[in-house]
Amino acid sequence: MNKGKKFVGQPILSQILSCISTDIIKQSSKQHRSNRYYKRLPVRVHLVSLLYGVFSYCNGLRELCEGILACEGKADTSWFRSGSRS
């Protein structure tokens, strides 16, 4: 079967996020107390949105938000779910 050479399968962001364990992020944020003052944007979501912005060459926050919303059905959105509040 002839396979196309332009289709790479999984996007690069998904490949990198599969290498980053949520345990590593939790441990690091606990060690550096980076989630101490957040209200709506935990470190995990911030990391994913920054990586998306870098890989898609976003020039502003509006482009970043529109790009993430456009990928809503295509990307694994489990990284964007924030944890339960206690």
PDB file of C-alpha atoms in Angstrom, residues 2-80:
ATOM      1  CA  ASN A   2       1.348   3.407  -0.980  1.00  0.00           C
ATOM      2  CA  LYS A   3       1.561   5.645   2.066  1.00  0.00           C
ATOM      3  CA  GLY A   4       1.772   9.405   1.796  1.00  0.00           C
ATOM      4  CA  LYS A   5       4.979  10.959   3.036  1.00  0.00           C
ATOM      5  CA  LYS A   6       3.403  14.206   4.203  1.00  0.00           C
ATOM      6  CA  PHE A   7       1.150  12.644   6.846  1.00  0.00           C
ATOM      7  CA  VAL A   8       3.133  12.247  10.033  1.00  0.00           C
ATOM      8  CA  GLY A   9       0.347  10.738  12.113  1.00  0.00           C
ATOM      9  CA  GLN A  10       0.241  12.297  15.529  1.00  0.00           C
ATOM     10  CA  PRO A  11       0.937  16.044  15.787  1.00  0.00           C
ATOM     11  CA  ILE A  12       4.247  17.038  17.344  1.00  0.00           C
ATOM     12  CA  LEU A  13       2.492  18.547  20.362  1.00  0.00           C
ATOM     13  CA  SER A  14       0.768  15.251  21.142  1.00  0.00           C
ATOM     14  CA  GLN A  15       4.054  13.401  20.799  1.00  0.00           C
ATOM     15  CA  ILE A  16       5.804  15.702  23.244  1.00  0.00           C
ATOM     16  CA  LEU A  17       2.921  15.674  25.712  1.00  0.00           C
ATOM     17  CA  SER A  18       2.913  11.887  25.692  1.00  0.00           C
ATOM     18  CA  CYS A  19       6.538  12.032  26.881  1.00  0.00           C
ATOM     19  CA  ILE A  20       5.734  14.399  29.753  1.00  0.00           C
ATOM     20  CA  SER A  21       4.145  12.576  32.651  1.00  0.00           C
ATOM     21  CA  THR A  22       1.533  14.370  34.736  1.00  0.00           C
ATOM     22  CA  ASP A  23       3.346  13.044  37.795  1.00  0.00           C
ATOM     23  CA  ILE A  24       6.443  15.011  36.793  1.00  0.00           C
ATOM     24  CA  ILE A  25       4.395  18.188  36.452  1.00  0.00           C
ATOM     25  CA  LYS A  26       2.640  17.615  39.780  1.00  0.00           C
ATOM     26  CA  GLN A  27       5.906  16.891  41.564  1.00  0.00           C
ATOM     27  CA  SER A  28       7.622  19.929  40.059  1.00  0.00           C
ATOM     28  CA  SER A  29       4.732  22.284  40.818  1.00  0.00           C
ATOM     29  CA  LYS A  30       4.592  20.983  44.378  1.00  0.00           C
ATOM     30  CA  GLN A  31       8.347  21.385  44.817  1.00  0.00           C
ATOM     31  CA  HIS A  32       8.380  24.952  43.474  1.00  0.00           C
ATOM     32  CA  ARG A  33       4.908  25.829  44.840  1.00  0.00           C
ATOM     33  CA  SER A  34       3.892  27.148  41.423  1.00  0.00           C
ATOM     34  CA  ASN A  35       0.178  26.344  41.800  1.00  0.00           C
ATOM     35  CA  ARG A  36      -0.044  28.275  45.052  1.00  0.00           C
ATOM     36  CA  TYR A  37      -1.744  31.436  43.783  1.00  0.00           C
ATOM     37  CA  TYR A  38      -3.529  30.251  40.658  1.00  0.00           C
ATOM     38  CA  LYS A  39      -7.254  30.780  40.293  1.00  0.00           C
ATOM     39  CA  ARG A  40      -8.171  29.355  36.916  1.00  0.00           C
ATOM     40  CA  LEU A  41      -4.994  28.285  35.102  1.00  0.00           C
ATOM     41  CA  PRO A  42      -2.966  25.471  36.677  1.00  0.00           C
ATOM     42  CA  VAL A  43       0.632  24.810  35.638  1.00  0.00           C
ATOM     43  CA  ARG A  44      -0.322  21.818  33.471  1.00  0.00           C
ATOM     44  CA  VAL A  45      -2.698  23.848  31.292  1.00  0.00           C
ATOM     45  CA  HIS A  46      -0.237  26.738  31.165  1.00  0.00           C
ATOM     46  CA  LEU A  47       2.525  24.413  29.936  1.00  0.00           C
ATOM     47  CA  VAL A  48       0.352  22.939  27.189  1.00  0.00           C
ATOM     48  CA  SER A  49      -0.873  26.319  25.987  1.00  0.00           C
ATOM     49  CA  LEU A  50       2.676  27.724  25.898  1.00  0.00           C
ATOM     50  CA  LEU A  51       3.962  24.717  23.959  1.00  0.00           C
ATOM     51  CA  TYR A  52       1.066  25.032  21.514  1.00  0.00           C
ATOM     52  CA  GLY A  53       1.840  28.719  21.028  1.00  0.00           C
ATOM     53  CA  VAL A  54       5.502  28.010  20.310  1.00  0.00           C
ATOM     54  CA  PHE A  55       4.858  25.181  17.849  1.00  0.00           C
ATOM     55  CA  SER A  56       2.140  27.037  15.960  1.00  0.00           C
ATOM     56  CA  TYR A  57       4.058  30.351  15.844  1.00  0.00           C
ATOM     57  CA  CYS A  58       1.315  32.347  17.551  1.00  0.00           C
ATOM     58  CA  ASN A  59       1.966  36.083  17.742  1.00  0.00           C
ATOM     59  CA  GLY A  60      -0.616  36.918  20.360  1.00  0.00           C
ATOM     60  CA  LEU A  61      -3.081  35.646  22.876  1.00  0.00           C
ATOM     61  CA  ARG A  62      -5.961  35.907  20.418  1.00  0.00           C
ATOM     62  CA  GLU A  63      -4.217  33.621  17.915  1.00  0.00           C
ATOM     63  CA  LEU A  64      -3.411  31.180  20.705  1.00  0.00           C
ATOM     64  CA  CYS A  65      -7.019  31.015  21.919  1.00  0.00           C
ATOM     65  CA  GLU A  66      -8.431  30.672  18.405  1.00  0.00           C
ATOM     66  CA  GLY A  67      -5.934  27.930  17.557  1.00  0.00           C
ATOM     67  CA  ILE A  68      -6.671  25.917  20.682  1.00  0.00           C
ATOM     68  CA  LEU A  69     -10.416  26.241  20.116  1.00  0.00           C
ATOM     69  CA  ALA A  70      -9.983  25.136  16.493  1.00  0.00           C
ATOM     70  CA  CYS A  71      -8.158  21.984  17.640  1.00  0.00           C
ATOM     71  CA  GLU A  72     -10.795  21.090  20.209  1.00  0.00           C
ATOM     72  CA  GLY A  73     -12.081  17.984  18.453  1.00  0.00           C
ATOM     73  CA  LYS A  74      -8.735  16.925  17.005  1.00  0.00           C
ATOM     74  CA  ALA A  75      -6.418  17.168  19.979  1.00  0.00           C
ATOM     75  CA  ASP A  76      -6.377  15.225  23.203  1.00  0.00           C
ATOM     76  CA  THR A  77      -8.151  17.664  25.509  1.00  0.00           C
ATOM     77  CA  SER A  78      -7.424  15.746  28.705  1.00  0.00           C
ATOM     78  CA  TRP A  79      -4.456  18.056  29.255  1.00  0.00           C
ATOM     79  CA  PHE A  80      -6.761  21.073  29.374  1.00  0.00           C
TER      80      PHE A  80
END
